[in-house]
PDB file of C-alpha atoms in Angstrom:
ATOM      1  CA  UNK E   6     -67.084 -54.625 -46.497  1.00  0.00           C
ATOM      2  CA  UNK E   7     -66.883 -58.034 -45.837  1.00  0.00           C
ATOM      3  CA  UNK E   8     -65.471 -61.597 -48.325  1.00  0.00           C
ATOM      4  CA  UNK E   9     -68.824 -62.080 -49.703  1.00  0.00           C
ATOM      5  CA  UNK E  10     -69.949 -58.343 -49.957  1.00  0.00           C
ATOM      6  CA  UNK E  11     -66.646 -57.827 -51.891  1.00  0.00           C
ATOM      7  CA  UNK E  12     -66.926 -60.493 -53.819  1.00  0.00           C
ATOM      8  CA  UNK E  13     -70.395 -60.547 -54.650  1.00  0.00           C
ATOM      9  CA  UNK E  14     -69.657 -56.826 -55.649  1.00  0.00           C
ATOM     10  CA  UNK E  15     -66.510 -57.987 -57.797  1.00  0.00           C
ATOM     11  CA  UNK E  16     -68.448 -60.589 -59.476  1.00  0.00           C
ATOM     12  CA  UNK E  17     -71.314 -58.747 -60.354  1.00  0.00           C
ATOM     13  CA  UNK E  18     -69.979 -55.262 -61.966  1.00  0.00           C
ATOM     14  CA  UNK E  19     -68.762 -54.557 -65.065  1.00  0.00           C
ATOM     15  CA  UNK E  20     -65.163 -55.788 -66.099  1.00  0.00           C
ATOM     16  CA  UNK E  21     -62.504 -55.672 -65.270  1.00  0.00           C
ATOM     17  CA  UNK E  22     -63.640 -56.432 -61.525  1.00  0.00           C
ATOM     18  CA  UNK E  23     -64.876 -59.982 -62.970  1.00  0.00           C
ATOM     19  CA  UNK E  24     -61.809 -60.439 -64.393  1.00  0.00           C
ATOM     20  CA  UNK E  25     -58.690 -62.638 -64.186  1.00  0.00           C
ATOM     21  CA  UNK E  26     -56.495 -60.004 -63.248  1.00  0.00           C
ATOM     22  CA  UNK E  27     -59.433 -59.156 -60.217  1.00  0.00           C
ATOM     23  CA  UNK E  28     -59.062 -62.657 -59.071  1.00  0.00           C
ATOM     24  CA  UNK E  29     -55.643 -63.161 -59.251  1.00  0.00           C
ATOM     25  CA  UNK E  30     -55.289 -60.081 -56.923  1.00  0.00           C
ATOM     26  CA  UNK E  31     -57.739 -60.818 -54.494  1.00  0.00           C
ATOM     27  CA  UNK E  32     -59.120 -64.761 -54.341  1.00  0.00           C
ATOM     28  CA  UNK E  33     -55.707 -66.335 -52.949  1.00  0.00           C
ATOM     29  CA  UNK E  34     -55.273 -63.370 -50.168  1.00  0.00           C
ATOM     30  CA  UNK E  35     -59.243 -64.325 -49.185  1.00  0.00           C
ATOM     31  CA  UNK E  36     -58.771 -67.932 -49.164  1.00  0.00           C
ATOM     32  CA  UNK E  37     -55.696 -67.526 -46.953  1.00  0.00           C
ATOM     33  CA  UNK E  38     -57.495 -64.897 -44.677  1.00  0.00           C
ATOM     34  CA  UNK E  39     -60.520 -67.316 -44.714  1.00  0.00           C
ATOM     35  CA  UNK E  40     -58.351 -70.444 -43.657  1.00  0.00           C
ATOM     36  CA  UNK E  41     -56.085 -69.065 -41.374  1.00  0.00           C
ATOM     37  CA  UNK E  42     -58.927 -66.657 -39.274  1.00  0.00           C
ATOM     38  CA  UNK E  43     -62.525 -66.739 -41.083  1.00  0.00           C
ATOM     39  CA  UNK E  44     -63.277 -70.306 -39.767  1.00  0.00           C
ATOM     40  CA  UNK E  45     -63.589 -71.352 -43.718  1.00  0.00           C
ATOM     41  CA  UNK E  46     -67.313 -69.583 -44.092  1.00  0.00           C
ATOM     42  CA  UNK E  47     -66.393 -68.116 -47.038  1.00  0.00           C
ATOM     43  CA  UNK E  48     -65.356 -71.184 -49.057  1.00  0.00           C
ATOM     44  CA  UNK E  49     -68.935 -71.378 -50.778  1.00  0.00           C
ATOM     45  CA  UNK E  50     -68.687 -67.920 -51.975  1.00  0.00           C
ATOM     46  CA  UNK E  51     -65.564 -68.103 -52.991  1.00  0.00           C
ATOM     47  CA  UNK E  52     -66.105 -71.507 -54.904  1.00  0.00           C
ATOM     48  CA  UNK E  53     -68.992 -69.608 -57.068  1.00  0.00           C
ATOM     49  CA  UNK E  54     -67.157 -66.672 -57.603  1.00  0.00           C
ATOM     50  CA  UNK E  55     -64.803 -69.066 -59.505  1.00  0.00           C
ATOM     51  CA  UNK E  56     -67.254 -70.907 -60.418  1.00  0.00           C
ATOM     52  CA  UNK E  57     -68.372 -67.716 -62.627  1.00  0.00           C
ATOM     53  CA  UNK E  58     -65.006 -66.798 -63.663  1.00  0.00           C
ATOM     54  CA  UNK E  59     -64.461 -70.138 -65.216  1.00  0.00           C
ATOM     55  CA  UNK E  60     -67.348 -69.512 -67.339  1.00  0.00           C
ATOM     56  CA  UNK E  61     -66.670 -65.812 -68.512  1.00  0.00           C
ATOM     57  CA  UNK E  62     -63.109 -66.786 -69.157  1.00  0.00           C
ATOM     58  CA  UNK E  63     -64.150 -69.663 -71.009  1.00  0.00           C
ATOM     59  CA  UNK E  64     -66.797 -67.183 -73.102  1.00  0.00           C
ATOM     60  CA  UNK E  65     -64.404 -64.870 -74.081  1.00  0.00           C
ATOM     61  CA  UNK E  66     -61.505 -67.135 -74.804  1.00  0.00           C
ATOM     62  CA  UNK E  67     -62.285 -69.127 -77.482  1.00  0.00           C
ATOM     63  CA  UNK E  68     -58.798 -68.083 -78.279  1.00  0.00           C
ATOM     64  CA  UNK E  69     -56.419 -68.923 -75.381  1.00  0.00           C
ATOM     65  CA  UNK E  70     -54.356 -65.425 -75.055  1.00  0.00           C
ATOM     66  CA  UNK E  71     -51.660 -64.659 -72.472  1.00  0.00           C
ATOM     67  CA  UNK E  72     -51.275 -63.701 -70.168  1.00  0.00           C
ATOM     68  CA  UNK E  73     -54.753 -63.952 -69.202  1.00  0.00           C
ATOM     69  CA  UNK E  74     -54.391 -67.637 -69.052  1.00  0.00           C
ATOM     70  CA  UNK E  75     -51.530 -67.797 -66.866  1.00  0.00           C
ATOM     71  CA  UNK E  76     -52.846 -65.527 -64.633  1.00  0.00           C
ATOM     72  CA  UNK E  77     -55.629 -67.728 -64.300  1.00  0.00           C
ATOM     73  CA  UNK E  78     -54.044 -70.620 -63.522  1.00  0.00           C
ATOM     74  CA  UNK E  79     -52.194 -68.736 -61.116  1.00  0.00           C
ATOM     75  CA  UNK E  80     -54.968 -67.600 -59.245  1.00  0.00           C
ATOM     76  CA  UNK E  81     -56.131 -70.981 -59.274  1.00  0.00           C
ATOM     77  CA  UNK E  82     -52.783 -73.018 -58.208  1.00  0.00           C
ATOM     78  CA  UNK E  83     -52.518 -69.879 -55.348  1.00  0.00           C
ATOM     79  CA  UNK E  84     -55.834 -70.044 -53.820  1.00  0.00           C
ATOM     80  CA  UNK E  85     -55.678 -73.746 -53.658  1.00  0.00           C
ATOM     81  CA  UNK E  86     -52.076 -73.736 -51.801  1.00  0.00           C
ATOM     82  CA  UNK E  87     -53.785 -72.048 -49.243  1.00  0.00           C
ATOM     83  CA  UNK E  88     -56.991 -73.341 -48.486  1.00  0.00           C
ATOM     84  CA  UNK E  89     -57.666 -76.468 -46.045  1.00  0.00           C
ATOM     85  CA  UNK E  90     -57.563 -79.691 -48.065  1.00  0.00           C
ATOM     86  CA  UNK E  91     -60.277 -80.992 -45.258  1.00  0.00           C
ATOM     87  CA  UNK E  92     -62.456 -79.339 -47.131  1.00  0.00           C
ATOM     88  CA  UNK E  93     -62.540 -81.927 -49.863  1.00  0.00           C
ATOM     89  CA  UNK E  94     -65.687 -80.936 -52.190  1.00  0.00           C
ATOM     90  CA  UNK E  95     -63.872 -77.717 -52.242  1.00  0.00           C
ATOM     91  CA  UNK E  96     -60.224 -78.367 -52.671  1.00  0.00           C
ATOM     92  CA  UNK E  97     -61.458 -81.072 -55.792  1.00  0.00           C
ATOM     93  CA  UNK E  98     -63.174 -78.687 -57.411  1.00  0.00           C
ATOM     94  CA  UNK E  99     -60.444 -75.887 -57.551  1.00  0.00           C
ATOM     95  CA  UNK E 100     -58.256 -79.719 -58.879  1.00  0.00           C
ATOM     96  CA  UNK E 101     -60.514 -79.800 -61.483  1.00  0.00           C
ATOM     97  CA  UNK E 102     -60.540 -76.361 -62.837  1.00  0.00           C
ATOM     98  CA  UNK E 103     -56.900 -75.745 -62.553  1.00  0.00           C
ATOM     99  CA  UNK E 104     -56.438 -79.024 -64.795  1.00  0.00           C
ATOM    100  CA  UNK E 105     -59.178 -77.849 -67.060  1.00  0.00           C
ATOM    101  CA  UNK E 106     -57.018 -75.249 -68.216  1.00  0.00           C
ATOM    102  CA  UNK E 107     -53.787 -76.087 -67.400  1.00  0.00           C
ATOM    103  CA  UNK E 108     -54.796 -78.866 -70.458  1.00  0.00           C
ATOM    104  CA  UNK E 109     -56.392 -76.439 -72.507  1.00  0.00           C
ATOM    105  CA  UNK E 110     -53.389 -74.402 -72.348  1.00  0.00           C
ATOM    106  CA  UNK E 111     -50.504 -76.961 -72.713  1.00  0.00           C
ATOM    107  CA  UNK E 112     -52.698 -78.135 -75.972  1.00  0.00           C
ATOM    108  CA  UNK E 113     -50.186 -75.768 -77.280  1.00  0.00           C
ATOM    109  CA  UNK E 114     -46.818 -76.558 -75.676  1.00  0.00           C
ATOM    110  CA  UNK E 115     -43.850 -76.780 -78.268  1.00  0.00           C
ATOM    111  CA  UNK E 116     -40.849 -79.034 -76.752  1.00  0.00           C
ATOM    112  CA  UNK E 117     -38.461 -77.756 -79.209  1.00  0.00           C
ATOM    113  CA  UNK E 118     -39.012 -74.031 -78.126  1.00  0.00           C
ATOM    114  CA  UNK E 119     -40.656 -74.589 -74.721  1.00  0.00           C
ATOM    115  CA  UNK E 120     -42.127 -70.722 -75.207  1.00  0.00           C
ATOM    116  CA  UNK E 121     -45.919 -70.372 -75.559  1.00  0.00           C
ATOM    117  CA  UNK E 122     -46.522 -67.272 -77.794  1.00  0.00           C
ATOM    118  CA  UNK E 123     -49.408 -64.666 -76.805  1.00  0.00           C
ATOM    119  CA  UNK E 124     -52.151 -66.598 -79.311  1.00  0.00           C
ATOM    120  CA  UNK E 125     -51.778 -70.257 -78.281  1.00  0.00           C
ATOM    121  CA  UNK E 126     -53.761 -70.875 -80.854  1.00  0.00           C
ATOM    122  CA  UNK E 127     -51.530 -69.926 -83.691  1.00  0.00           C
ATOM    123  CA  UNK E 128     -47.924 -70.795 -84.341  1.00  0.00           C
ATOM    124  CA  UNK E 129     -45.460 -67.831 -82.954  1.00  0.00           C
ATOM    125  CA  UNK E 130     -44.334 -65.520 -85.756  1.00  0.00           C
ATOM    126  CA  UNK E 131     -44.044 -61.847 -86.081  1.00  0.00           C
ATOM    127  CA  UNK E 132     -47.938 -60.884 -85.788  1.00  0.00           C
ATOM    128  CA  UNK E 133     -47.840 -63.078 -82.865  1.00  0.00           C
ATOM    129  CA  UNK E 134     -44.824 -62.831 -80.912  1.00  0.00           C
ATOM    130  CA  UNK E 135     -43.605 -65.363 -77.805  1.00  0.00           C
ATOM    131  CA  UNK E 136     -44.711 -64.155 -74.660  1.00  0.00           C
ATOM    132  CA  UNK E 137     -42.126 -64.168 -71.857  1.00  0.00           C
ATOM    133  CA  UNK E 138     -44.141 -63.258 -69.077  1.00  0.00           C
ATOM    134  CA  UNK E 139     -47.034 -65.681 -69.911  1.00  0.00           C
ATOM    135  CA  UNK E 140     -43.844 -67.953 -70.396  1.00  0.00           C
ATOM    136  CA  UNK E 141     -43.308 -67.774 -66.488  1.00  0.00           C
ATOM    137  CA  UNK E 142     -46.546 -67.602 -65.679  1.00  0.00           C
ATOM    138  CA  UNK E 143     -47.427 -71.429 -67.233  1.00  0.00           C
ATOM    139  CA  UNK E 144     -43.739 -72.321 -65.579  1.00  0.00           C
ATOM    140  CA  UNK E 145     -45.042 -71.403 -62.068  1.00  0.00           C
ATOM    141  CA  UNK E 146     -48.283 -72.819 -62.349  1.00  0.00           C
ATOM    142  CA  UNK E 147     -46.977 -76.282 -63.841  1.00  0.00           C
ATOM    143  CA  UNK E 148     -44.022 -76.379 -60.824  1.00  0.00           C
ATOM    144  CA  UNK E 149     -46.251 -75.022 -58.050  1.00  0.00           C
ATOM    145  CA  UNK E 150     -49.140 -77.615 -58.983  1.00  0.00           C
ATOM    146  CA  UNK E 151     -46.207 -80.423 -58.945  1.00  0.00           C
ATOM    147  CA  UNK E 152     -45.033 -79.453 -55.654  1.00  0.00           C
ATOM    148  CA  UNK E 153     -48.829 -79.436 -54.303  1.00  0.00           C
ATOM    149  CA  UNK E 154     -48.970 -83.056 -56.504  1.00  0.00           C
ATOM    150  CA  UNK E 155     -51.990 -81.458 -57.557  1.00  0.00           C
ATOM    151  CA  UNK E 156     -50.296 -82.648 -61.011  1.00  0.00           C
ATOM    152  CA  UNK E 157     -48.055 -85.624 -61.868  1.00  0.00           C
ATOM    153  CA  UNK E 158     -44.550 -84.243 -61.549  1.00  0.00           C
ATOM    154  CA  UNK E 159     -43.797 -87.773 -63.927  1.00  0.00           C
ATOM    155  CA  UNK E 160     -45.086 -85.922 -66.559  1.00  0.00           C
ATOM    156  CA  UNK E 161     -45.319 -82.350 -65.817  1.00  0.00           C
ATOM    157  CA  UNK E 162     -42.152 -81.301 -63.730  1.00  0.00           C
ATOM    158  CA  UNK E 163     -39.455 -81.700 -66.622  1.00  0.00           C
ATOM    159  CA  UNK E 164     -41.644 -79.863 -68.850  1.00  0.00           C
ATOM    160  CA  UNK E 165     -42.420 -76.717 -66.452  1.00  0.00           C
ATOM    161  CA  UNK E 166     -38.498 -76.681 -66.095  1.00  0.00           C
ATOM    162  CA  UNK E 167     -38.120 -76.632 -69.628  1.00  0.00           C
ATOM    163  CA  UNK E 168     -40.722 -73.629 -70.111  1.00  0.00           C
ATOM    164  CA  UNK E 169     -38.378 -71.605 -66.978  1.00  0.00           C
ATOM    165  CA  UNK E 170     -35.019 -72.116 -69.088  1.00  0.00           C
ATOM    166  CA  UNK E 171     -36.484 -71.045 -72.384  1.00  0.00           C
ATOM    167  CA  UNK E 172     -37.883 -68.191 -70.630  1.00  0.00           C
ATOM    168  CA  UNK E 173     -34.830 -67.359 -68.564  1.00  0.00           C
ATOM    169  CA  UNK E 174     -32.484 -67.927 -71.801  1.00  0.00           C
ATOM    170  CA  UNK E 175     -34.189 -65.304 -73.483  1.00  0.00           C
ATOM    171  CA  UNK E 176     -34.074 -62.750 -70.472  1.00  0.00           C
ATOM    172  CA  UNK E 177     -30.938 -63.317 -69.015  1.00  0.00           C
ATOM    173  CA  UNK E 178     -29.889 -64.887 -66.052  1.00  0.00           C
ATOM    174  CA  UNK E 179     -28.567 -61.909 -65.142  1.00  0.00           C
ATOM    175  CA  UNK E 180     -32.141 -60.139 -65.098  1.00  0.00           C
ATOM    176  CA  UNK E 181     -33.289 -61.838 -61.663  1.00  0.00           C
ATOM    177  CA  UNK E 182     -31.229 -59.602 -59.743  1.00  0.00           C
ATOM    178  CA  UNK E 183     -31.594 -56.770 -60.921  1.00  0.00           C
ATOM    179  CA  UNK E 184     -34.748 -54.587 -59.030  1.00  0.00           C
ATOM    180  CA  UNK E 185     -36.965 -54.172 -62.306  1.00  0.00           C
ATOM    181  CA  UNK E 186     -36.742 -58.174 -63.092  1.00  0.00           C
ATOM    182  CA  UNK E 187     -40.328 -59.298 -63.808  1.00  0.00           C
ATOM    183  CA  UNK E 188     -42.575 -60.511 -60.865  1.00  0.00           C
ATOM    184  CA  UNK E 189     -43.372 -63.200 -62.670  1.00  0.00           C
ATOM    185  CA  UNK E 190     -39.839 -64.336 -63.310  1.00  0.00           C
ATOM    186  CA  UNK E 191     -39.236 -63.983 -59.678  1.00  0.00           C
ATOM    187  CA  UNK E 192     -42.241 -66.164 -58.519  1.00  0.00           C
ATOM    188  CA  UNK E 193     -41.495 -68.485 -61.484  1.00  0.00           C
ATOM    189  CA  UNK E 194     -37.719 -68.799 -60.344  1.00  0.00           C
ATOM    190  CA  UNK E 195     -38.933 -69.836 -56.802  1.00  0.00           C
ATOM    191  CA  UNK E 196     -40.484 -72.884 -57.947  1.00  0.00           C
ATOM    192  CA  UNK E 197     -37.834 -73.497 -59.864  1.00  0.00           C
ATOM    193  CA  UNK E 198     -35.700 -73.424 -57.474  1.00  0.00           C
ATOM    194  CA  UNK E 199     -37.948 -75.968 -54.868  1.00  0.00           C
ATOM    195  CA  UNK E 200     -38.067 -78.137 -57.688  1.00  0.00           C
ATOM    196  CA  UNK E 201     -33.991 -78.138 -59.038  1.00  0.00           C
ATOM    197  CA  UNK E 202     -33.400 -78.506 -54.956  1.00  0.00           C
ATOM    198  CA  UNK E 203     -35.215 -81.714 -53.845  1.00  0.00           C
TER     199      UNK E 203
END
């Protein structure tokens, strides 16, 4: 099966293929495949793919929930790290979604905690507890899109540091080397780590 049978066919079935977690898996390893050997042909399809996912996640998020936000902005901030910017109309629009709700979601950012609970539309408390891994997730999407300058680091690097501490604080430092630590921690500490080092 080819990019656009499998994503036509991931698109239009039932969830959870038209999902987040679907296009976090799969859109970034096309793009890169696409870039690097598919001469770009499938940058239209994949463009309305995401153009589709915007709007279902959209639809059923009228309440922003992690992690399902952070995964989306990581799918977003990953397939645009690997596609050509040549391809300007392209590269613009992925921009423009990723800051869509990258400011949807840091609506909700607390600088005294720096920890985004799992309803960002509520205050944290015990019916709706902070959310670690959604933690890193926002981390690595706010330090990746800095490092791309997708984002002003001016105004968003110190924050996305911030959001890695808290996060780290809570887990332990400890925690990133041991074998179970959290994929997301891992990702989230190599940004961190580009951005503490230049």
């Amino acid at each position: 099966m080819d990019y656009k049978e499998y994503i036509k066919d991931c698109m239009g079935s039932e969830p959870p293929k038209n999902s987040v977690e679907e296009a976090y898996k799969v859109f970034p390893a096309f793009m890169k495949q696409d870039t690097e050997e598919g001469k770009k042909e499938n940058y239209n399809a994949i463009h309305d793919s995401f153009k589709e996912l915007d709007q279902i996640f959209y639809k059923e998020h009228q309440e922003v929930l992690l992690p399902k936000a952070g995964l989306y902005l990581m799918s977003l901030v990953d397939t645009m790290s690997v596609m050509s910017q040549e391809i300007f109309e392209h590269y613009k629009y992925f921009e423009t979604l990723y800051k869509k709700a990258l400011k949807k979601v840091l609506a909700f950012y607390q600088e005294e905690t720096s920890l985004f609970p799992t309803n960002l539309n509520r205050p944290a408390d015990s019916n709706n507890p902070v959310d670690i891994t959604g933690t890193f997730m926002i981390a690595y999407a706010v330090l990746k899109g800095c490092r791309m300058k997708a984002i002003l680091s001016e105004k968003y690097l110190d924050m996305g540091k911030a959001m890695y501490q808290a996060a780290e604080k809570i887990i332990g430092k400890e925690a990133m080397d041991t074998l179970d630590a959290p994929l997301e921690m891992k990702l989230a500490y190599e940004e961190y780590k580009k951005a503490v080092d230049k």
